[in-house]
Tab-separated table of C-alpha atoms in Angstrom:
chain	number	residue	atom	x	y	z
A	1	MET	CA	231.147	145.531	91.518
A	2	THR	CA	232.982	147.174	88.750
A	3	ALA	CA	231.413	148.375	85.678
A	4	SER	CA	231.973	146.778	81.762
A	5	THR	CA	231.072	147.663	78.566
A	6	ASP	CA	228.604	145.644	76.310
A	7	ASP	CA	231.080	144.296	74.484
A	8	GLU	CA	232.538	142.836	77.712
A	9	ASP	CA	229.207	141.711	78.773
A	10	ASN	CA	228.709	140.119	75.208
A	11	LEU	CA	231.608	138.130	75.454
A	12	ARG	CA	231.623	136.685	78.336
A	13	HIS	CA	228.276	135.616	77.548
A	14	ALA	CA	229.640	133.578	74.212
A	15	GLU	CA	232.061	132.116	76.597
A	16	LYS	CA	229.711	130.819	79.017
A	17	ALA	CA	227.459	129.529	76.018
A	18	LYS	CA	230.209	127.844	74.646
A	19	LYS	CA	230.904	125.571	77.821
A	20	HIS	CA	227.133	125.153	78.043
A	21	LYS	CA	227.108	124.165	74.621
A	22	ALA	CA	230.131	121.644	74.868
A	23	VAL	CA	228.613	119.919	77.956
A	24	ARG	CA	225.287	119.240	76.277
A	25	ASP	CA	226.871	118.267	73.404
A	26	LYS	CA	228.740	115.679	75.411
A	27	MET	CA	225.498	114.400	77.076
A	28	MET	CA	224.232	113.985	74.112
A	29	ALA	CA	226.648	112.320	72.181
A	30	GLY	CA	226.622	109.553	74.815
A	31	LYS	CA	223.472	108.449	74.281
A	32	ILE	CA	222.405	105.108	73.277
A	33	GLY	CA	219.562	105.428	71.246
A	34	GLU	CA	215.913	105.121	71.497
A	35	LYS	CA	213.909	103.078	73.910
A	36	GLY	CA	210.374	102.619	74.457
A	37	LEU	CA	209.804	104.006	77.418
A	38	LEU	CA	207.145	103.081	80.041
A	39	ILE	CA	206.150	106.902	81.215
A	40	VAL	CA	204.354	108.040	84.672
A	41	HIS	CA	202.597	111.171	85.491
A	42	THR	CA	201.274	111.368	88.764
A	43	GLY	CA	200.824	113.987	91.902
A	44	THR	CA	198.404	116.288	92.498
A	45	GLY	CA	199.397	118.834	90.622
A	46	LYS	CA	197.291	119.304	86.892
A	47	GLY	CA	198.817	118.734	83.714
A	48	LYS	CA	199.380	114.817	84.316
A	49	THR	CA	196.886	114.045	81.054
A	50	SER	CA	197.946	117.138	79.751
A	51	ALA	CA	201.088	116.436	79.155
A	52	ALA	CA	200.851	112.827	78.008
A	53	LEU	CA	198.042	114.169	75.644
A	54	GLY	CA	200.574	116.621	74.287
A	55	MET	CA	203.031	113.701	73.268
A	56	VAL	CA	200.170	112.084	71.879
A	57	PHE	CA	199.745	114.888	69.803
A	58	ARG	CA	203.234	114.895	68.931
A	59	HIS	CA	203.224	111.332	67.549
A	60	ILE	CA	200.144	112.449	65.157
A	61	GLY	CA	202.129	114.996	63.933
A	62	HIS	CA	204.933	112.975	63.052
A	63	GLY	CA	202.030	110.469	61.610
A	64	MET	CA	202.828	107.765	63.915
A	65	PRO	CA	199.864	106.217	65.461
A	66	VAL	CA	198.764	105.923	69.064
A	67	GLY	CA	196.701	104.226	70.924
A	68	VAL	CA	194.212	105.518	73.809
A	69	VAL	CA	192.358	104.444	76.333
A	70	HIS	CA	190.993	106.562	78.827
A	71	PHE	CA	190.161	104.188	82.175
A	72	THR	CA	187.555	107.462	83.780
A	73	LYS	CA	186.166	109.536	81.458
A	74	SER	CA	182.485	108.664	80.149
A	75	GLN	CA	181.743	108.020	76.795
A	76	LYS	CA	179.433	111.120	76.907
A	77	TRP	CA	182.395	113.599	77.613
A	78	ASP	CA	182.309	116.082	74.693
A	79	THR	CA	186.133	116.969	75.160
A	80	GLY	CA	188.184	119.067	73.207
A	81	GLU	CA	191.151	116.102	72.816
A	82	ALA	CA	188.054	113.550	72.018
A	83	LYS	CA	187.302	115.632	69.412
A	84	LEU	CA	191.040	116.167	67.999
A	85	LEU	CA	191.645	112.566	68.445
A	86	SER	CA	188.675	111.855	66.247
A	87	LYS	CA	190.051	113.993	63.292
A	88	PHE	CA	192.748	111.435	62.935
A	89	PRO	CA	191.036	107.880	62.737
A	90	GLU	CA	194.131	106.199	60.559
A	91	LEU	CA	196.281	107.337	63.269
A	92	VAL	CA	194.166	107.145	66.750
A	93	THR	CA	192.576	104.433	68.380
A	94	LEU	CA	190.619	105.645	70.987
A	95	HIS	CA	188.890	103.512	73.898
A	96	ILE	CA	186.871	104.991	76.561
A	97	MET	CA	185.658	102.996	79.547
A	98	GLY	CA	182.024	104.885	79.552
A	99	GLU	CA	181.372	104.566	83.269
A	100	GLY	CA	182.599	108.143	84.205
A	101	PHE	CA	184.233	108.778	87.066
A	102	THR	CA	183.867	105.781	89.840
A	103	TRP	CA	182.089	108.570	92.613
A	104	GLU	CA	179.483	108.568	89.534
A	105	THR	CA	178.976	105.265	89.175
A	106	GLN	CA	178.636	103.637	93.198
A	107	ASP	CA	178.708	100.362	91.871
A	108	ARG	CA	181.782	98.892	92.577
A	109	ALA	CA	181.316	95.413	90.528
A	110	ARG	CA	180.284	97.371	87.495
A	111	ASP	CA	183.340	99.424	87.832
A	112	ILE	CA	185.771	96.535	87.735
A	113	ALA	CA	184.217	95.194	85.130
A	114	ALA	CA	185.023	98.237	83.355
A	115	ALA	CA	188.140	98.395	84.559
A	116	ARG	CA	188.586	95.248	83.427
A	117	ALA	CA	187.600	95.636	79.401
A	118	GLY	CA	189.395	98.469	79.365
A	119	TRP	CA	192.380	96.546	80.866
A	120	GLU	CA	192.427	94.017	78.458
A	121	ARG	CA	191.672	96.700	75.367
A	122	ALA	CA	194.994	98.340	76.594
A	123	LYS	CA	196.953	95.059	76.103
A	124	GLU	CA	195.511	94.593	72.576
A	125	LEU	CA	196.864	98.398	71.665
A	126	ILE	CA	200.243	97.693	73.596
A	127	ARG	CA	200.565	94.520	71.556
A	128	ASP	CA	199.577	95.911	68.313
A	129	HIS	CA	202.922	96.772	66.471
A	130	ARG	CA	201.185	99.727	64.410
A	131	HIS	CA	201.303	101.867	67.826
A	132	ARG	CA	204.331	103.906	68.855
A	133	MET	CA	203.011	105.142	71.609
A	134	VAL	CA	200.043	104.267	74.208
A	135	LEU	CA	198.304	106.259	76.603
A	136	LEU	CA	196.204	105.029	79.711
A	137	ASP	CA	194.875	107.694	80.934
A	138	GLU	CA	193.937	107.557	84.616
A	139	LEU	CA	194.878	103.827	85.250
A	140	ASN	CA	196.617	105.075	88.563
A	141	ILE	CA	193.171	105.335	89.659
A	142	VAL	CA	191.866	101.921	89.010
A	143	LEU	CA	195.173	100.435	90.724
A	144	ARG	CA	194.718	102.395	93.627
A	145	TYR	CA	191.322	101.566	93.940
A	146	ASP	CA	192.338	97.875	93.353
A	147	TYR	CA	189.966	97.632	90.550
A	148	LEU	CA	192.555	95.577	88.536
A	149	PRO	CA	195.488	93.408	90.272
A	150	LEU	CA	198.784	95.285	90.497
A	151	ASP	CA	200.872	92.288	89.948
A	152	GLU	CA	199.088	91.238	86.627
A	153	VAL	CA	199.548	94.867	85.536
A	154	LEU	CA	203.095	95.226	86.322
A	155	ALA	CA	204.340	91.455	84.814
A	156	PHE	CA	202.581	93.010	81.753
A	157	LEU	CA	204.178	95.827	81.280
A	158	ARG	CA	207.389	94.203	81.919
A	159	ASP	CA	207.382	91.209	80.071
A	160	GLU	CA	205.007	91.594	76.959
A	161	LYS	CA	205.486	95.198	76.381
A	162	PRO	CA	207.381	95.822	72.708
A	163	ALA	CA	210.922	97.356	73.506
A	164	ASP	CA	210.407	100.057	71.182
A	165	LYS	CA	206.474	100.978	72.631
A	166	HIS	CA	206.309	104.104	74.926
A	167	VAL	CA	203.482	103.415	77.302
A	168	VAL	CA	202.039	106.551	78.975
A	169	ILE	CA	200.228	105.737	82.752
A	170	THR	CA	198.664	108.943	84.215
A	171	GLY	CA	196.784	109.893	87.580
A	172	ARG	CA	197.881	110.394	91.265
A	173	ASN	CA	198.957	108.094	93.788
A	174	ALA	CA	200.909	105.975	91.446
A	175	LYS	CA	201.708	102.998	93.091
A	176	PRO	CA	205.579	102.810	94.237
A	177	GLU	CA	205.935	99.852	92.672
A	178	LEU	CA	205.184	101.093	89.118
A	179	ILE	CA	207.600	104.028	89.869
A	180	GLU	CA	209.723	101.543	90.283
A	181	LEU	CA	209.511	99.675	87.035
A	182	ALA	CA	209.085	103.093	84.769
A	183	ASP	CA	211.964	104.950	82.854
A	184	LEU	CA	210.960	108.293	83.367
A	185	VAL	CA	208.345	109.691	86.354
A	186	THR	CA	207.321	113.163	86.442
A	187	GLU	CA	205.114	114.537	89.756
A	188	MET	CA	202.906	117.388	88.813
A	189	THR	CA	202.911	119.316	92.281
A	190	LEU	CA	199.922	122.007	92.991
A	191	VAL	CA	201.530	125.244	93.820
A	192	LYS	CA	198.753	127.540	92.824
A	193	HIS	CA	194.837	126.461	92.051
A	194	PRO	CA	192.106	128.321	90.677
A	195	PHE	CA	188.926	126.206	91.524
A	196	ARG	CA	190.554	127.122	95.147
A	197	ALA	CA	189.779	130.562	94.176
A	198	GLY	CA	186.108	129.924	92.943
A	199	VAL	CA	186.941	129.256	89.233
A	200	LYS	CA	185.229	126.580	87.729
A	201	ALA	CA	186.491	123.838	85.226
A	202	GLN	CA	186.953	125.639	81.939
A	203	LYS	CA	186.620	124.124	78.347
A	204	GLY	CA	189.946	124.017	76.627
A	205	VAL	CA	192.115	123.593	79.938
A	206	GLU	CA	190.433	120.976	81.995
A	207	PHE	CA	188.347	119.230	78.982
B	1	MET	CA	190.816	91.355	109.835
B	2	THR	CA	187.359	90.168	109.190
B	3	ALA	CA	185.707	88.471	106.492
B	4	SER	CA	183.107	89.999	104.381
B	5	THR	CA	180.955	88.910	101.433
B	6	ASP	CA	181.210	90.957	97.965
B	7	ASP	CA	177.534	92.344	98.775
B	8	GLU	CA	179.009	93.728	101.831
B	9	ASP	CA	182.270	95.416	100.166
B	10	ASN	CA	179.950	96.998	97.124
B	11	LEU	CA	177.469	98.208	99.798
B	12	ARG	CA	180.361	100.162	101.508
B	13	HIS	CA	182.284	101.086	98.206
B	14	ALA	CA	178.261	102.677	97.361
B	15	GLU	CA	178.107	104.648	100.847
B	16	LYS	CA	182.066	105.769	100.369
B	17	ALA	CA	181.179	106.758	96.456
B	18	LYS	CA	178.178	108.533	97.781
B	19	LYS	CA	179.786	110.662	100.135
B	20	HIS	CA	182.594	111.442	97.548
B	21	LYS	CA	179.937	112.644	94.989
B	22	ALA	CA	178.286	115.037	97.591
B	23	VAL	CA	181.485	116.589	98.328
B	24	ARG	CA	182.545	116.920	94.919
B	25	ASP	CA	178.981	117.991	93.605
B	26	LYS	CA	178.920	120.413	96.594
B	27	MET	CA	182.361	121.933	95.678
B	28	MET	CA	181.559	122.514	92.058
B	29	ALA	CA	178.349	124.200	92.871
B	30	GLY	CA	180.387	126.848	94.405
B	31	LYS	CA	182.351	127.855	91.526
B	32	ILE	CA	181.509	131.399	90.148
B	33	GLY	CA	182.103	131.002	86.397
B	34	GLU	CA	184.722	131.278	84.296
B	35	LYS	CA	188.030	133.523	84.191
B	36	GLY	CA	191.216	134.131	81.444
B	37	LEU	CA	194.070	132.183	83.306
B	38	LEU	CA	197.475	133.180	84.136
B	39	ILE	CA	198.952	129.800	83.865
B	40	VAL	CA	202.283	128.474	84.876
B	41	HIS	CA	204.459	125.380	84.233
B	42	THR	CA	207.655	125.217	85.951
B	43	GLY	CA	210.537	122.931	87.678
B	44	THR	CA	212.912	120.814	86.354
B	45	GLY	CA	210.753	117.838	85.285
B	46	LYS	CA	209.538	117.130	81.941
B	47	GLY	CA	205.961	117.673	80.986
B	48	LYS	CA	205.783	121.905	80.706
B	49	THR	CA	205.441	122.489	77.267
B	50	SER	CA	203.813	119.294	76.697
B	51	ALA	CA	200.864	120.177	79.638
B	52	ALA	CA	200.536	123.501	77.556
B	53	LEU	CA	200.537	121.738	74.391
B	54	GLY	CA	197.550	119.377	75.449
B	55	MET	CA	195.652	122.591	77.015
B	56	VAL	CA	195.937	124.036	73.299
B	57	PHE	CA	195.105	120.999	71.404
B	58	ARG	CA	191.983	120.987	73.922
B	59	HIS	CA	190.961	124.309	72.484
B	60	ILE	CA	191.927	123.658	69.084
B	61	GLY	CA	189.280	120.393	69.323
B	62	HIS	CA	186.653	122.470	70.376
B	63	GLY	CA	187.351	125.001	67.137
B	64	MET	CA	188.571	128.085	69.807
B	65	PRO	CA	191.722	130.205	67.843
B	66	VAL	CA	195.128	130.005	69.830
B	67	GLY	CA	197.612	131.908	69.369
B	68	VAL	CA	201.644	130.416	70.172
B	69	VAL	CA	204.889	131.965	71.066
B	70	HIS	CA	207.934	129.641	70.793
B	71	PHE	CA	210.634	131.554	72.589
B	72	THR	CA	213.577	128.814	72.408
B	73	LYS	CA	212.891	126.641	69.294
B	74	SER	CA	214.164	127.496	66.046
B	75	GLN	CA	212.262	127.590	62.864
B	76	LYS	CA	214.274	124.932	61.842
B	77	TRP	CA	213.066	122.339	64.392
B	78	ASP	CA	210.993	119.818	62.525
B	79	THR	CA	208.581	118.975	65.702
B	80	GLY	CA	205.142	116.873	65.739
B	81	GLU	CA	203.374	120.086	67.570
B	82	ALA	CA	204.588	122.355	64.616
B	83	LYS	CA	203.508	119.420	61.944
B	84	LEU	CA	200.205	119.315	63.968
B	85	LEU	CA	199.135	122.646	64.558
B	86	SER	CA	200.320	123.773	60.949
B	87	LYS	CA	197.318	121.394	59.771
B	88	PHE	CA	194.870	123.754	61.610
B	89	PRO	CA	196.100	127.285	60.370
B	90	GLU	CA	192.392	128.730	60.701
B	91	LEU	CA	192.594	128.067	64.220
B	92	VAL	CA	196.422	128.475	64.831
B	93	THR	CA	198.761	131.254	64.576
B	94	LEU	CA	202.056	129.979	65.373
B	95	HIS	CA	205.714	132.593	66.417
B	96	ILE	CA	209.056	130.889	66.038
B	97	MET	CA	211.931	133.044	67.225
B	98	GLY	CA	214.045	131.559	65.217
B	99	GLU	CA	217.341	131.232	66.554
B	100	GLY	CA	217.321	127.989	68.807
B	101	PHE	CA	218.374	127.817	72.129
B	102	THR	CA	220.715	130.688	73.376
B	103	TRP	CA	223.996	128.236	73.939
B	104	GLU	CA	223.291	127.427	70.248
B	105	THR	CA	223.776	131.142	69.264
B	106	GLN	CA	226.283	132.649	71.512
B	107	ASP	CA	225.493	136.123	70.867
B	108	ARG	CA	223.494	138.176	73.708
B	109	ALA	CA	222.661	140.702	71.735
B	110	ARG	CA	220.917	138.484	69.082
B	111	ASP	CA	219.292	136.760	72.206
B	112	ILE	CA	218.013	139.997	73.199
B	113	ALA	CA	216.637	141.318	70.186
B	114	ALA	CA	214.541	138.011	69.652
B	115	ALA	CA	213.650	137.962	72.654
B	116	ARG	CA	211.785	141.265	71.910
B	117	ALA	CA	210.552	140.341	68.746
B	118	GLY	CA	208.775	137.328	70.599
B	119	TRP	CA	207.158	139.566	73.067
B	120	GLU	CA	205.935	142.167	70.874
B	121	ARG	CA	204.356	139.455	68.683
B	122	ALA	CA	203.116	137.915	72.461
B	123	LYS	CA	201.290	141.126	73.587
B	124	GLU	CA	199.670	141.050	69.894
B	125	LEU	CA	198.440	137.585	70.012
B	126	ILE	CA	196.792	138.471	73.355
B	127	ARG	CA	195.340	141.423	72.638
B	128	ASP	CA	193.577	139.561	69.903
B	129	HIS	CA	190.016	138.937	70.957
B	130	ARG	CA	189.945	136.203	68.326
B	131	HIS	CA	192.566	133.827	70.903
B	132	ARG	CA	190.854	132.094	73.677
B	133	MET	CA	194.270	130.973	74.789
B	134	VAL	CA	198.440	132.252	73.963
B	135	LEU	CA	201.113	129.842	74.623
B	136	LEU	CA	204.600	131.800	75.756
B	137	ASP	CA	207.029	128.658	75.593
B	138	GLU	CA	209.662	129.019	77.721
B	139	LEU	CA	209.482	132.892	78.201
B	140	ASN	CA	210.885	131.643	81.900
B	141	ILE	CA	213.569	130.849	80.204
B	142	VAL	CA	213.940	134.635	78.464
B	143	LEU	CA	213.431	136.474	81.749
B	144	ARG	CA	215.636	134.407	83.774
B	145	TYR	CA	218.420	135.408	81.574
B	146	ASP	CA	217.500	139.003	81.898
B	147	TYR	CA	216.456	139.257	78.251
B	148	LEU	CA	213.429	141.181	78.866
B	149	PRO	CA	212.656	143.338	81.551
B	150	LEU	CA	210.443	141.398	84.280
B	151	ASP	CA	208.668	144.194	85.065
B	152	GLU	CA	207.235	145.282	81.653
B	153	VAL	CA	206.106	141.323	81.236
B	154	LEU	CA	204.289	141.580	84.276
B	155	ALA	CA	202.816	145.148	84.161
B	156	PHE	CA	201.403	143.892	81.035
B	157	LEU	CA	200.075	140.807	82.147
B	158	ARG	CA	198.460	142.519	85.026
B	159	ASP	CA	197.060	145.595	83.249
B	160	GLU	CA	196.638	144.120	79.737
B	161	LYS	CA	195.716	141.123	79.556
B	162	PRO	CA	191.912	140.572	78.620
B	163	ALA	CA	189.871	138.908	81.597
B	164	ASP	CA	188.867	136.159	79.308
B	165	LYS	CA	192.260	135.264	77.887
B	166	HIS	CA	194.381	132.301	79.253
B	167	VAL	CA	197.949	132.769	78.657
B	168	VAL	CA	200.193	129.881	79.659
B	169	ILE	CA	203.659	130.601	80.103
B	170	THR	CA	206.486	127.625	80.456
B	171	GLY	CA	209.895	126.821	81.287
B	172	ARG	CA	211.996	126.125	84.525
B	173	ASN	CA	212.872	128.645	87.064
B	174	ALA	CA	209.885	130.707	87.032
B	175	LYS	CA	210.665	134.448	88.766
B	176	PRO	CA	208.672	134.377	92.072
B	177	GLU	CA	206.573	137.591	90.664
B	178	LEU	CA	205.264	135.775	88.250
B	179	ILE	CA	204.091	133.102	90.273
B	180	GLU	CA	202.292	135.463	92.744
B	181	LEU	CA	200.567	137.059	89.724
B	182	ALA	CA	199.192	133.819	88.158
B	183	ASP	CA	196.223	131.843	89.267
B	184	LEU	CA	197.320	128.440	88.488
B	185	VAL	CA	201.161	126.929	88.900
B	186	THR	CA	202.114	123.565	88.714
B	187	GLU	CA	205.852	122.598	89.373
B	188	MET	CA	206.592	119.597	87.238
B	189	THR	CA	209.126	117.512	89.542
B	190	LEU	CA	211.689	114.706	88.275
B	191	VAL	CA	211.256	111.757	89.675
B	192	LYS	CA	213.124	109.907	86.815
B	193	HIS	CA	214.882	110.440	84.059
B	194	PRO	CA	216.086	108.197	81.183
B	195	PHE	CA	218.464	110.467	79.648
B	196	ARG	CA	220.661	109.887	82.965
B	197	ALA	CA	220.147	106.120	81.625
B	198	GLY	CA	221.557	107.035	78.219
B	199	VAL	CA	218.698	107.062	76.019
B	200	LYS	CA	218.445	110.089	73.854
B	201	ALA	CA	215.900	112.403	72.693
B	202	GLN	CA	212.782	110.778	70.887
B	203	LYS	CA	210.480	112.054	68.541
B	204	GLY	CA	206.865	112.213	69.884
B	205	VAL	CA	208.052	112.130	73.079
B	206	GLU	CA	210.251	115.274	73.571
B	207	PHE	CA	209.898	116.954	70.070
C-alpha cells in the first residue's frame, strides 16, 4: 500500500465519478420513453404494500389520479394509508373488499364473491383513463387461493390494460405466469424480522 | 382425483381457515408490545425508498410527526414525495443534502461535507422526541463510500436512538455491521427491470 495525499484521493475520485456518469448518461439516453408498466411486488419479506403505497403517494404528490383496490383488508381497518388517501378525494378512488383476511372470514363462497367484486372494480379503475396508476393490493393472495380465474386476470392485463397505465400487484407467491407477463418484478426477501423477537405489528410501520 | 361438491369444498376451506386463524391469533398474542425499530431496506431491486416512504406516509396518515433526510438527492429534484411531504409542514421535517448523486458532483471533499451535514441533521431529528419515525434515505450509499465513519453511525444508533423511535435506513450494499444491529431487514431483489428493456425512469414510479 502506498501513501497518497488528499489531493490525489480527490483526483482519483473525480476520474472514477466522471466514468460512472458517462456510463449512466449513455444508458439513460438510450431509453425509449414512457410506458405503462405491470409491476409485481412479491416474496415473503416486508415492504410489498409499503413500496406500492410509496409509488401511489408519489403520484398523488404529482397531482396524478390513482385507483386502489385492497383485496384482503377489511373496511374497518383504520390504517394510516386509508386516512392519508382520504385526504385527496379528487385524486384517489379507493375500494376495500370489506371482509378482512380470508382466514378471518372462514367462508370460501363469501371470499370468492368479495374477490369477484374487487376484480370487477379493478377492471373499471384500470379502464378509466383518468388514473395513471392502479394498485391491486394482495391480488396475489386471491389468485393463490383460486378465488379468481388466473387466465381471466392475465388476459385482461395483457389485452385490455391501456398502454400508458401502471398497474401494481402485491402479495406473496405471485403466479409464475404473472411474473412472466410483468415488466418490473421485485422480490422482497426477509433477512430479519422483529415479530420473531416478540414485537407486535405497530401503527405507522405495518398499517 | 375425487369429485366433491361445493359444500364439501366450503367445509374443508372453513376448517383450514380456522386452523390458520388459531395459529395466527396465538402468534399475535405472544407479542410483547411496541418498540422503536431500526429498519434497513437494502438489495439491488427496486422499492427500498418507496417502501420507506410508504411507512412515512402511514405515519403522516396517523398524524404522527416524521423526519426525512435524503442523503443523495438534490434540492432541485421535483419529486412526488417532496411535493406530498411539503403539504404537511406540521408533521414533516425534511432535509435534502442538496448536491445530487455523488457521481454528478465529482468532488469527494464536497460529498463528505454534505454527508456530514446530513448526518448532523439526522442526529437532531432522531433525538427530537416529537418524531416517531426518521427516514435516512440512501445512508447506505454514504457509508459505502466511507463519507461517514461507520463506527460513529453505529454507536449513535445503538446508544443514543430513543427506545420508542423508528429509524429507517435505505440503500444497496448495507454494511454487515448495520444489518447485525438492525431489528428488521428486507432485501429487495431484482427479478425483472424495464430499464433493461429501454424504458426510462418515470414520474410517480421512480420519483
